[in-house]
CSV table of C-alpha atoms in Angstrom, one decimal:
chain,number,residue,atom,x,y,z
A,1026,MET,CA,0.0,0.0,0.0
A,1027,ALA,CA,1.3,3.4,-1.0
A,1028,GLU,CA,1.9,5.7,1.9
A,1029,ASP,CA,1.7,9.0,0.1
A,1030,LYS,CA,1.0,11.9,2.3
A,1031,LEU,CA,-2.4,13.7,2.0
A,1032,PRO,CA,-2.5,17.3,0.7
A,1033,LYS,CA,-2.1,19.6,3.7
A,1034,ARG,CA,-5.3,21.4,5.0
A,1035,SER,CA,-3.4,24.7,5.2
A,1036,GLU,CA,-2.4,24.5,1.5
A,1037,ASP,CA,-5.4,23.1,-0.3
A,1038,PHE,CA,-8.4,22.3,2.0
A,1039,SER,CA,-10.6,21.2,-0.9
A,1040,ALA,CA,-8.1,18.7,-2.2
A,1041,TRP,CA,-7.4,17.5,1.3
A,1042,TYR,CA,-11.1,16.9,1.9
A,1043,ASN,CA,-11.6,15.0,-1.4
A,1044,GLU,CA,-8.6,12.8,-0.7
A,1045,ILE,CA,-9.8,11.9,2.7
A,1046,VAL,CA,-13.2,10.8,1.3
A,1047,GLN,CA,-11.5,8.7,-1.3
A,1048,ARG,CA,-8.7,7.2,0.9
A,1049,ALA,CA,-10.9,6.4,3.8
A,1050,GLU,CA,-13.2,4.7,1.4
A,1051,LEU,CA,-16.3,6.7,2.4
A,1052,ALA,CA,-17.8,7.5,-1.0
A,1053,GLU,CA,-17.2,7.6,-4.8
A,1054,HIS,CA,-18.6,9.6,-7.6
A,1055,SER,CA,-21.3,7.6,-9.4
A,1056,PRO,CA,-21.8,7.3,-13.2
A,1057,VAL,CA,-24.6,9.8,-12.8
A,1058,ARG,CA,-23.2,13.3,-12.6
A,1059,GLY,CA,-23.5,14.9,-9.2
A,1060,CYS,CA,-24.6,11.7,-7.4
A,1061,MET,CA,-22.5,9.5,-5.1
A,1062,VAL,CA,-22.0,5.9,-4.1
A,1063,ILE,CA,-21.7,5.7,-0.3
A,1064,ARG,CA,-19.3,2.9,0.5
A,1065,PRO,CA,-19.6,0.7,3.6
A,1066,ASN,CA,-17.2,2.9,5.7
A,1067,GLY,CA,-19.2,6.0,4.9
A,1068,TYR,CA,-22.6,4.3,5.2
A,1069,GLY,CA,-21.5,2.7,8.6
A,1070,ILE,CA,-21.1,6.3,9.9
A,1071,TRP,CA,-24.5,7.3,8.6
A,1072,GLU,CA,-26.1,4.2,10.1
A,1073,LEU,CA,-24.8,5.1,13.5
A,1074,MET,CA,-26.0,8.7,13.1
A,1075,GLN,CA,-29.4,7.4,12.0
A,1076,GLN,CA,-29.7,5.0,14.9
A,1077,ALA,CA,-28.9,7.6,17.5
A,1078,LEU,CA,-31.3,10.2,16.0
A,1079,ASP,CA,-34.0,7.6,15.5
A,1080,ARG,CA,-33.9,6.8,19.2
A,1081,MET,CA,-34.0,10.5,20.1
A,1082,PHE,CA,-37.0,11.1,17.8
A,1083,LYS,CA,-38.9,8.2,19.3
A,1084,GLU,CA,-38.1,9.4,22.8
A,1085,THR,CA,-39.8,12.7,21.9
A,1086,GLY,CA,-43.0,10.9,20.7
A,1087,HIS,CA,-42.4,10.8,16.9
A,1088,GLN,CA,-43.2,7.8,14.7
A,1089,ASN,CA,-41.6,6.7,11.4
A,1090,ALA,CA,-43.6,6.6,8.2
A,1091,TYR,CA,-42.8,6.6,4.5
A,1092,PHE,CA,-44.2,8.7,1.7
A,1093,PRO,CA,-43.6,8.3,-2.1
A,1094,MET,CA,-40.7,10.0,-3.8
A,1095,LEU,CA,-42.9,10.9,-6.8
A,1096,ILE,CA,-45.0,14.0,-6.2
A,1097,PRO,CA,-47.6,15.3,-8.7
A,1098,GLN,CA,-46.3,18.5,-10.2
A,1099,SER,CA,-49.6,20.3,-9.3
A,1100,PHE,CA,-48.8,19.8,-5.6
A,1101,MET,CA,-45.6,21.8,-6.0
A,1102,THR,CA,-47.5,24.8,-7.3
A,1103,LYS,CA,-50.0,25.0,-4.4
A,1104,GLU,CA,-47.7,26.9,-2.1
A,1105,ALA,CA,-46.3,29.8,-4.1
A,1106,GLU,CA,-43.3,30.7,-2.0
A,1107,HIS,CA,-42.3,27.0,-1.7
A,1108,VAL,CA,-42.4,26.3,-5.4
A,1109,GLU,CA,-40.5,29.5,-6.2
A,1110,GLY,CA,-37.8,28.5,-3.8
A,1111,PHE,CA,-37.4,25.0,-5.2
A,1112,ALA,CA,-38.2,25.5,-8.9
A,1113,PRO,CA,-34.5,25.7,-10.1
A,1114,GLU,CA,-33.7,22.4,-8.3
A,1115,LEU,CA,-36.6,20.2,-9.4
A,1116,ALA,CA,-36.1,17.0,-11.4
A,1117,VAL,CA,-39.3,16.1,-13.3
A,1118,VAL,CA,-40.5,12.8,-14.8
A,1119,THR,CA,-42.5,13.3,-17.9
A,1120,ILE,CA,-42.5,9.8,-19.5
A,1121,GLY,CA,-43.5,6.6,-17.8
A,1122,GLY,CA,-44.0,3.1,-19.3
A,1123,GLY,CA,-43.1,4.6,-22.7
A,1124,LYS,CA,-45.9,7.1,-22.6
A,1125,VAL,CA,-46.1,10.8,-21.9
A,1126,LEU,CA,-47.7,11.3,-18.5
A,1127,ASP,CA,-50.9,13.1,-18.1
A,1128,GLU,CA,-49.3,15.0,-15.3
A,1129,PRO,CA,-45.5,15.3,-14.8
A,1130,LEU,CA,-44.2,13.9,-11.5
A,1131,VAL,CA,-41.5,15.7,-9.4
A,1132,LEU,CA,-38.7,13.7,-7.7
A,1133,ARG,CA,-39.1,14.9,-4.1
A,1134,PRO,CA,-36.8,17.8,-3.2
A,1135,THR,CA,-38.6,17.7,0.2
A,1136,SER,CA,-41.9,16.2,1.2
A,1137,GLU,CA,-44.1,19.0,2.7
A,1138,THR,CA,-46.5,18.9,-0.2
A,1139,ILE,CA,-47.3,15.2,-0.3
A,1140,ILE,CA,-47.2,14.7,3.4
A,1141,TYR,CA,-49.6,17.5,4.2
A,1142,SER,CA,-52.0,16.3,1.5
A,1143,MET,CA,-52.1,13.0,3.4
A,1144,PHE,CA,-52.4,14.7,6.8
A,1145,ALA,CA,-55.5,16.5,5.5
A,1146,LYS,CA,-57.2,13.1,5.0
A,1147,TRP,CA,-56.3,11.9,8.5
A,1148,VAL,CA,-57.3,14.9,10.5
A,1149,GLN,CA,-60.9,15.9,11.2
A,1150,SER,CA,-60.8,17.0,14.8
A,1151,TYR,CA,-58.5,18.5,17.4
A,1152,ARG,CA,-58.5,15.0,18.9
A,1153,ASP,CA,-56.5,13.8,15.9
A,1154,LEU,CA,-53.7,16.3,16.7
A,1155,PRO,CA,-50.8,16.5,17.1
A,1156,ILE,CA,-49.4,14.3,14.3
A,1157,LEU,CA,-45.7,13.7,15.0
A,1158,MET,CA,-44.0,11.9,12.1
A,1159,ASN,CA,-40.6,11.3,10.6
A,1160,GLN,CA,-39.3,9.6,7.5
A,1161,TRP,CA,-35.9,8.4,6.4
A,1162,ALA,CA,-35.6,8.8,2.7
A,1163,ASN,CA,-33.6,10.1,-0.2
A,1164,VAL,CA,-34.3,13.4,-2.0
A,1165,VAL,CA,-33.2,14.8,-5.4
A,1166,ARG,CA,-32.2,18.5,-6.0
A,1167,TRP,CA,-30.7,19.4,-9.3
A,1168,GLU,CA,-27.4,20.9,-8.0
A,1169,MET,CA,-25.0,22.2,-10.6
A,1170,ARG,CA,-21.9,22.4,-8.3
A,1171,THR,CA,-21.5,19.2,-6.3
A,1172,ARG,CA,-19.1,17.8,-3.7
A,1173,LEU,CA,-19.3,14.4,-2.1
A,1174,PHE,CA,-21.5,14.4,1.0
A,1175,LEU,CA,-21.6,18.2,1.2
A,1176,ARG,CA,-23.8,18.9,-1.9
A,1177,THR,CA,-25.0,16.2,-4.2
A,1178,MET,CA,-28.0,15.8,-6.5
A,1179,GLU,CA,-29.3,12.9,-4.5
A,1180,PHE,CA,-28.7,12.5,-0.8
A,1181,LEU,CA,-30.1,10.7,2.2
A,1182,TRP,CA,-31.8,12.4,5.0
A,1183,GLN,CA,-34.6,12.4,7.6
A,1184,GLU,CA,-37.4,14.8,7.5
A,1185,GLY,CA,-39.8,15.3,10.4
A,1186,HIS,CA,-43.3,16.7,9.8
A,1187,THR,CA,-45.8,17.6,12.4
A,1188,ALA,CA,-49.3,19.1,12.7
A,1189,HIS,CA,-50.6,21.0,15.8
A,1190,GLU,CA,-53.6,22.8,17.1
A,1191,THR,CA,-51.9,26.1,17.9
A,1192,GLU,CA,-49.0,28.3,16.7
A,1193,GLN,CA,-47.5,28.1,20.2
A,1194,GLN,CA,-47.4,24.3,20.0
A,1195,ALA,CA,-45.8,24.4,16.6
A,1196,GLU,CA,-43.2,26.9,17.8
A,1197,GLU,CA,-42.4,24.7,20.8
A,1198,GLU,CA,-42.0,21.7,18.5
A,1199,ALA,CA,-39.7,23.5,16.1
A,1200,LEU,CA,-37.5,24.6,19.0
A,1201,LYS,CA,-37.6,21.2,20.7
A,1202,MET,CA,-36.3,19.5,17.6
A,1203,LEU,CA,-33.6,22.1,17.1
A,1204,GLY,CA,-32.5,21.2,20.6
A,1205,VAL,CA,-32.5,17.5,19.7
A,1206,TYR,CA,-30.2,18.3,16.8
A,1207,ARG,CA,-27.9,20.3,18.9
A,1208,MET,CA,-27.7,17.5,21.5
A,1209,PHE,CA,-27.0,14.9,18.8
A,1210,MET,CA,-24.3,17.0,17.1
A,1211,GLU,CA,-22.4,17.8,20.3
A,1212,GLU,CA,-22.8,14.4,22.0
A,1213,TYR,CA,-22.4,12.1,19.0
A,1214,LEU,CA,-20.5,14.1,16.4
A,1215,ALA,CA,-18.4,16.1,18.9
A,1216,MET,CA,-19.4,19.1,16.8
A,1217,PRO,CA,-20.3,22.3,18.6
A,1218,VAL,CA,-22.9,24.4,16.9
A,1219,LEU,CA,-24.4,27.8,17.1
A,1220,ILE,CA,-28.2,27.8,17.2
A,1221,GLY,CA,-30.5,30.6,16.3
A,1222,LEU,CA,-33.0,32.1,13.9
A,1223,LYS,CA,-32.4,32.6,10.1
A,1224,THR,CA,-33.1,35.9,8.5
A,1225,ASP,CA,-36.0,36.2,6.1
A,1226,SER,CA,-33.7,35.9,3.1
A,1227,GLU,CA,-32.2,32.7,4.4
A,1228,ARG,CA,-35.3,30.9,5.8
A,1229,PHE,CA,-36.9,27.8,4.2
A,1230,ALA,CA,-39.2,28.6,1.3
A,1231,GLY,CA,-42.8,28.6,2.7
A,1232,ALA,CA,-41.8,28.7,6.3
A,1233,LEU,CA,-42.9,31.3,8.9
A,1234,ARG,CA,-39.5,30.9,10.7
A,1235,THR,CA,-36.4,28.8,10.2
A,1236,TYR,CA,-34.0,27.9,13.0
A,1237,SER,CA,-30.5,26.5,12.2
A,1238,THR,CA,-27.5,24.7,13.6
A,1239,GLU,CA,-24.3,26.2,12.3
A,1240,ALA,CA,-20.9,24.6,12.8
A,1241,LEU,CA,-17.4,26.1,12.0
A,1242,MET,CA,-15.2,23.9,9.8
A,1243,GLN,CA,-11.4,23.9,10.0
A,1244,ASP,CA,-11.1,26.3,7.0
A,1245,ASN,CA,-13.3,28.7,8.9
A,1246,LYS,CA,-16.3,28.3,6.7
A,1247,ALA,CA,-19.7,27.7,8.2
A,1248,LEU,CA,-21.7,24.5,7.6
A,1249,GLN,CA,-25.5,24.5,8.1
A,1250,ASN,CA,-25.8,21.1,9.6
A,1251,GLY,CA,-29.6,21.0,10.2
A,1252,THR,CA,-32.7,23.2,10.2
A,1253,SER,CA,-36.0,23.3,12.0
A,1254,HIS,CA,-39.0,25.2,10.5
A,1255,ASN,CA,-42.2,26.6,11.9
A,1256,LEU,CA,-44.2,26.5,8.7
A,1257,GLY,CA,-47.2,28.3,10.2
A,1258,GLN,CA,-50.4,27.6,8.3
A,1259,ASN,CA,-49.1,28.1,4.8
A,1260,PHE,CA,-49.1,24.4,3.8
A,1261,ALA,CA,-52.3,23.7,5.8
A,1262,LYS,CA,-54.1,26.3,3.8
A,1263,ALA,CA,-52.7,25.0,0.5
A,1264,PHE,CA,-53.8,21.4,1.2
A,1265,GLU,CA,-57.0,22.1,3.2
A,1266,LEU,CA,-55.5,20.6,6.4
A,1267,GLN,CA,-58.3,21.7,8.7
A,1268,PHE,CA,-59.8,20.4,11.9
A,1269,GLN,CA,-62.7,21.1,14.1
A,1270,SER,CA,-61.4,23.1,17.1
A,1271,ARG,CA,-62.4,22.6,20.8
A,1272,ASP,CA,-65.0,25.4,20.4
A,1273,GLY,CA,-66.5,23.9,17.3
A,1274,ASN,CA,-64.9,26.1,14.7
A,1275,LEU,CA,-63.1,24.9,11.6
A,1276,GLU,CA,-59.4,25.9,11.8
A,1277,TYR,CA,-56.2,25.3,9.8
A,1278,ALA,CA,-53.5,23.2,11.5
A,1279,TRP,CA,-50.0,24.6,12.3
A,1280,ASN,CA,-47.1,22.6,10.8
A,1281,THR,CA,-43.4,22.1,11.4
A,1282,SER,CA,-40.7,20.3,9.4
A,1283,TRP,CA,-37.1,19.6,10.3
A,1284,GLY,CA,-34.2,17.7,8.7
A,1285,VAL,CA,-30.6,16.6,8.7
A,1286,SER,CA,-28.8,14.7,6.0
A,1287,THR,CA,-25.6,12.8,4.9
A,1288,ARG,CA,-24.1,16.3,4.7
A,1289,MET,CA,-23.2,15.7,8.4
A,1290,VAL,CA,-20.7,13.1,7.3
A,1291,GLY,CA,-18.9,15.9,5.4
A,1292,GLY,CA,-19.1,18.1,8.4
A,1293,LEU,CA,-17.6,15.4,10.6
A,1294,ILE,CA,-14.6,15.1,8.2
A,1295,MET,CA,-14.0,18.9,8.1
A,1296,THR,CA,-14.4,19.4,11.8
A,1297,HIS,CA,-12.1,16.7,13.2
A,1298,SER,CA,-9.8,15.2,10.5
A,1299,ASP,CA,-6.1,16.1,10.2
A,1300,ASP,CA,-3.2,15.8,7.7
A,1301,ASP,CA,-2.9,12.1,8.5
A,1302,GLY,CA,-6.4,11.3,7.4
A,1303,LEU,CA,-9.9,10.8,8.8
A,1304,VAL,CA,-10.7,11.3,12.5
A,1305,THR,CA,-14.0,9.8,13.6
A,1306,PRO,CA,-15.7,10.4,16.9
A,1307,PRO,CA,-16.0,7.1,18.7
A,1308,ARG,CA,-19.8,7.2,19.1
A,1309,VAL,CA,-20.3,7.2,15.3
A,1310,ALA,CA,-17.2,5.1,14.3
A,1311,PRO,CA,-18.2,1.8,12.7
A,1312,LEU,CA,-15.0,0.5,14.1
A,1313,GLN,CA,-13.8,1.9,17.4
A,1314,LEU,CA,-10.8,-0.4,17.9
A,1315,VAL,CA,-8.5,-2.3,15.6
A,1316,ILE,CA,-6.1,-4.9,16.8
A,1317,VAL,CA,-2.8,-5.2,14.9
A,1318,SER,CA,-0.6,-8.3,15.6
A,1319,ILE,CA,3.2,-8.0,15.4
A,1320,PHE,CA,5.4,-11.0,14.9
A,1321,LYS,CA,8.4,-12.2,12.8
A,1322,THR,CA,8.4,-16.0,13.1
A,1323,ASP,CA,5.7,-18.7,12.7
A,1324,GLU,CA,6.2,-19.5,16.4
A,1325,GLU,CA,5.6,-15.9,17.3
A,1326,LYS,CA,2.6,-15.7,15.0
A,1327,THR,CA,0.9,-18.6,16.8
A,1328,LEU,CA,1.5,-17.0,20.2
A,1329,VAL,CA,0.4,-13.5,19.2
A,1330,MET,CA,-2.6,-14.5,17.2
A,1331,ASN,CA,-4.0,-16.7,20.0
A,1332,ALA,CA,-3.7,-13.7,22.3
A,1333,ALA,CA,-5.2,-11.3,19.7
A,1334,ASP,CA,-8.2,-13.6,19.2
A,1335,GLU,CA,-8.8,-13.7,23.0
A,1336,VAL,CA,-8.6,-9.9,23.2
A,1337,PHE,CA,-10.8,-9.5,20.2
A,1338,ASN,CA,-13.5,-11.6,21.9
A,1339,GLU,CA,-13.1,-9.7,25.2
A,1340,MET,CA,-13.6,-6.4,23.4
A,1341,LYS,CA,-16.6,-7.5,21.6
A,1342,SER,CA,-18.1,-8.8,24.8
A,1343,ALA,CA,-17.4,-5.4,26.3
A,1344,GLY,CA,-19.5,-3.7,23.6
A,1345,VAL,CA,-16.6,-2.2,21.7
A,1346,ARG,CA,-16.8,-2.3,17.9
A,1347,THR,CA,-13.6,-4.2,17.2
A,1348,LYS,CA,-11.7,-5.6,14.2
A,1349,LEU,CA,-8.7,-8.0,14.2
A,1350,ASP,CA,-6.5,-7.1,11.3
A,1351,ASP,CA,-5.1,-10.5,10.3
A,1352,ARG,CA,-4.0,-9.6,6.8
A,1353,ASP,CA,-0.8,-11.3,5.8
A,1354,SER,CA,-0.3,-9.1,2.8
A,1355,LEU,CA,0.7,-6.0,4.7
A,1356,SER,CA,3.4,-5.1,7.2
A,1357,PRO,CA,2.5,-3.7,10.6
A,1358,GLY,CA,3.6,-0.3,9.5
A,1359,ALA,CA,1.3,-0.4,6.4
A,1360,LYS,CA,-1.6,-1.5,8.6
A,1361,PHE,CA,-0.9,1.4,11.0
A,1362,PHE,CA,-1.0,3.8,8.0
A,1363,ASP,CA,-4.2,2.3,6.6
A,1364,TRP,CA,-6.1,2.4,9.9
A,1365,GLU,CA,-4.9,5.9,10.7
A,1366,THR,CA,-6.1,7.2,7.3
A,1367,LYS,CA,-9.5,5.6,7.9
A,1368,GLY,CA,-9.9,7.3,11.3
A,1369,ILE,CA,-10.2,4.4,13.7
A,1370,PRO,CA,-10.2,5.9,17.2
A,1371,LEU,CA,-8.0,3.4,18.9
A,1372,ARG,CA,-5.3,1.0,17.6
A,1373,MET,CA,-4.1,-1.9,19.7
A,1374,GLU,CA,-0.7,-3.4,19.1
A,1375,ILE,CA,0.1,-6.9,20.4
A,1376,GLY,CA,3.6,-8.4,20.0
A,1377,PRO,CA,5.5,-11.3,21.6
A,1378,LYS,CA,6.8,-9.2,24.5
A,1379,ASP,CA,3.2,-7.9,25.1
A,1380,VAL,CA,1.9,-11.5,25.3
A,1381,GLN,CA,4.7,-12.4,27.8
A,1382,ASN,CA,3.8,-9.3,29.9
A,1383,ASN,CA,0.1,-10.0,29.6
A,1384,SER,CA,-0.3,-6.4,28.2
A,1385,VAL,CA,-1.0,-4.4,25.1
A,1386,VAL,CA,-0.1,-1.1,23.5
A,1387,ILE,CA,-2.9,1.4,22.7
A,1388,VAL,CA,-2.3,4.3,20.3
A,1389,PRO,CA,-5.1,6.9,20.3
A,1390,ARG,CA,-6.0,8.5,16.9
A,1391,ILE,CA,-5.6,12.0,18.4
A,1392,LEU,CA,-3.6,13.3,21.3
A,1393,LEU,CA,-5.4,12.9,24.7
A,1394,ASP,CA,-4.6,15.7,27.1
A,1395,SER,CA,-5.5,13.4,30.0
A,1396,GLU,CA,-2.6,11.1,29.2
A,1397,GLU,CA,1.2,11.5,29.3
A,1398,ALA,CA,2.3,13.6,26.4
A,1399,PRO,CA,4.5,11.8,23.8
A,1400,LYS,CA,8.0,12.7,22.8
A,1401,PRO,CA,8.3,15.1,19.8
A,1402,ASN,CA,7.3,13.5,16.5
A,1403,ARG,CA,6.1,10.4,18.2
A,1404,LYS,CA,2.6,8.9,18.7
A,1405,GLN,CA,1.0,8.8,22.1
A,1406,LYS,CA,1.2,5.3,23.4
A,1407,LEU,CA,-0.6,3.8,26.4
A,1408,PHE,CA,0.6,0.6,28.0
A,1409,LEU,CA,-2.3,-1.4,29.5
A,1410,SER,CA,-2.5,-4.7,31.2
A,1411,ARG,CA,-4.9,-7.3,29.8
A,1412,ALA,CA,-6.9,-7.3,33.0
A,1413,GLU,CA,-7.9,-3.7,32.7
A,1414,LEU,CA,-9.0,-3.6,29.0
A,1415,ALA,CA,-12.7,-4.2,29.5
A,1416,THR,CA,-12.9,-1.1,31.7
A,1417,ARG,CA,-10.1,1.1,30.2
A,1418,ILE,CA,-11.0,0.9,26.5
A,1419,PRO,CA,-14.6,2.3,26.9
A,1420,THR,CA,-13.1,5.0,29.2
A,1421,LEU,CA,-10.6,5.9,26.6
A,1422,LEU,CA,-13.2,6.0,23.9
A,1423,ASP,CA,-15.2,8.4,26.1
A,1424,ALA,CA,-12.1,10.5,26.6
A,1425,LEU,CA,-11.5,10.7,22.9
A,1426,GLN,CA,-15.1,11.7,22.3
A,1427,ASN,CA,-14.8,14.5,24.8
A,1428,GLN,CA,-11.4,15.6,23.6
A,1429,LEU,CA,-12.7,16.0,20.1
A,1430,LEU,CA,-15.5,18.2,21.3
A,1431,GLN,CA,-13.3,20.3,23.5
A,1432,ASN,CA,-10.8,20.7,20.6
A,1433,ALA,CA,-13.6,21.9,18.3
A,1434,ILE,CA,-15.0,24.3,20.8
A,1435,ALA,CA,-11.6,25.8,21.4
A,1436,ARG,CA,-11.0,26.2,17.7
A,1437,ARG,CA,-14.4,27.8,17.1
A,1438,GLU,CA,-13.8,30.3,19.9
A,1439,ALA,CA,-10.3,31.1,18.7
A,1440,ASN,CA,-11.8,31.9,15.3
A,1441,SER,CA,-14.7,34.0,16.5
A,1442,THR,CA,-14.5,37.8,16.5
A,1443,ARG,CA,-16.8,40.0,18.5
A,1444,GLY,CA,-17.2,43.7,19.2
A,1445,ILE,CA,-16.1,45.2,15.8
A,1446,THR,CA,-18.0,48.2,14.5
A,1447,ASP,CA,-16.0,49.1,11.4
A,1448,TYR,CA,-17.3,47.7,8.1
A,1449,ASN,CA,-13.9,47.8,6.5
A,1450,GLU,CA,-12.4,45.8,9.4
A,1451,MET,CA,-15.2,43.3,9.0
A,1452,LYS,CA,-14.5,42.9,5.2
A,1453,ALA,CA,-10.8,42.4,5.9
A,1454,LEU,CA,-11.6,39.6,8.4
A,1455,ILE,CA,-13.9,37.9,5.9
A,1456,GLU,CA,-11.2,38.3,3.2
A,1457,ARG,CA,-8.8,36.2,5.3
A,1458,ASP,CA,-11.5,33.7,6.3
A,1459,ALA,CA,-11.5,34.7,10.0
A,1460,GLY,CA,-14.5,32.5,10.9
A,1461,PHE,CA,-17.5,33.6,12.8
A,1462,ILE,CA,-17.9,37.4,13.0
A,1463,TYR,CA,-20.4,38.9,15.5
A,1464,THR,CA,-21.8,42.3,14.7
A,1465,GLY,CA,-24.8,44.5,15.0
A,1466,TRP,CA,-27.4,44.6,12.2
A,1467,CYS,CA,-30.2,47.0,11.7
A,1468,GLY,CA,-32.6,44.3,10.3
A,1469,MET,CA,-32.7,45.8,6.8
A,1470,ALA,CA,-32.4,43.3,3.9
A,1471,THR,CA,-30.4,45.9,1.9
A,1472,CYS,CA,-27.5,45.8,4.4
A,1473,GLU,CA,-27.5,42.0,4.5
A,1474,ALA,CA,-27.5,41.9,0.7
A,1475,THR,CA,-24.6,44.5,0.5
A,1476,VAL,CA,-22.4,42.3,2.7
A,1477,LYS,CA,-23.2,39.2,0.6
A,1478,GLU,CA,-22.5,40.9,-2.7
A,1479,GLU,CA,-19.3,42.5,-1.5
A,1480,THR,CA,-17.8,39.6,0.5
A,1481,LYS,CA,-19.8,36.4,-0.2
A,1482,ALA,CA,-20.4,36.2,3.5
A,1483,THR,CA,-24.0,35.7,4.8
A,1484,ILE,CA,-25.8,36.0,8.1
A,1485,ARG,CA,-25.6,32.4,9.4
A,1486,VAL,CA,-27.9,33.0,12.4
A,1487,ILE,CA,-29.4,35.6,14.7
A,1488,PRO,CA,-28.0,33.7,17.7
A,1489,PHE,CA,-30.0,32.7,20.8
A,1490,ALA,CA,-29.1,34.4,24.1
A,1491,GLU,CA,-26.7,31.7,25.1
A,1492,PHE,CA,-24.4,32.6,22.2
A,1493,GLN,CA,-24.7,36.4,22.2
A,1494,SER,CA,-21.9,38.7,23.2
A,1495,PRO,CA,-21.7,39.9,26.8
A,1496,THR,CA,-22.2,43.5,25.5
A,1497,ALA,CA,-24.8,43.8,22.8
A,1498,PRO,CA,-23.7,45.8,19.7
A,1499,THR,CA,-25.5,49.1,19.4
A,1500,GLN,CA,-25.1,49.9,15.7
A,1501,CYS,CA,-25.4,48.1,12.3
A,1502,ILE,CA,-22.0,47.2,10.9
A,1503,VAL,CA,-23.0,48.3,7.4
A,1504,CYS,CA,-25.1,51.5,7.7
A,1505,GLY,CA,-24.3,52.6,11.3
A,1506,MET,CA,-28.0,52.8,12.2
A,1507,ALA,CA,-29.3,51.4,15.5
A,1508,SER,CA,-28.8,47.7,15.8
A,1509,LYS,CA,-31.9,45.5,16.0
A,1510,HIS,CA,-30.1,42.2,16.3
A,1511,GLU,CA,-26.6,40.8,16.9
A,1512,VAL,CA,-25.9,38.4,14.0
A,1513,VAL,CA,-23.1,36.0,13.1
A,1514,TRP,CA,-21.5,36.3,9.6
A,1515,ALA,CA,-19.4,33.8,7.8
A,1516,LYS,CA,-18.7,32.4,4.4
A,1517,ALA,CA,-20.5,29.0,4.1
A,1518,TYR,CA,-20.7,25.7,2.3
């Protein structure tokens, strides 16, 4: 196996990202332009994300369902703002079974229209509410500029859709699911996110309000990782989703929708990985531990492999997702390189001396501050007895998970700028990709558009109180008028 170095993040972040996706065997370009084939290593990460989120959804009372991917084109025209927002991205089927269709069918870019048409059939009374549903599906958006995981024409996601009696209930649902996303991203992906409200120009087409989770990547660009929308009654009115209220009146339901996608795999790569390859948070790593045996003679091989098999079974019994690398075609060094590139959180080395000492060597994928620092240009190595593996390995995985989160938080805060009031200073910061920039904003769309046109940066969120600066800005960074909101600017994917 060739041990060519990856491009450096600092020199070509895009090439570095693409190489990691390829070398870690996460995904490939498909024969269809703009689409991807997700390989087992990449799909294994998505499966673990899916499993964790699915548990969290069900714990909050949601049920899974499935709706068709083919949507009558007439449905897409019923909500004017929605169809205008998605029109450039629609893929339309006009021929089926060799015949021109009476009505073209749209490949779903999102499912609000078909789902709320069904909700309208199921809801008659307030007693039928709330409806709390989620579906795991694929969607198609005709993107012109694509990149594996981050933006593809077809991608996998979940989309939650709910219907409620009141606006307050819908608002509470939208914020609750935003909180679920934040908890998942921080606890499972070790990815700290800002949460807040999108501006009108950035909100979802057809929504009353859009809330977002925004993460900062290592190139200091923002990634919108997930969104939650209070849809108001727009779709309910378009699809006659009405119910008899408690006082006997006929009212329209209030809807929410919320979703995350395989884009999170790309976010994981760009948040944690390094110049040696992929780094995977243990909680979403398909393999958490790989065991590499080291020997020279047939006698040593028998001794070491017997011990490695025993440890492998011990680790599986302890609930650790483990692989024993018994490939004869690669040297130990080549195996180390291979697994490091693929981002396995922990590597275990077992050689003849380790068997004699009833011990193993553990090499964490990243530096753990809680352990003894390695010598310069050396890997951190931990020497553990066999007797403590069942307890120490899970503890080390938790330590790695926490270390990744703390590293990402520290990096985000080091690349966040607050308190500036000079527009030229702000433009200079954006020019050198300084990360998140907090400023005042008057609330006028013209000022927002000016910054986007001149710098390509956008308002990522109007942050919630937890993320706001200790001292609120008093003037708009662009026009100097009184500030209505503190906002966070950044270039974004």
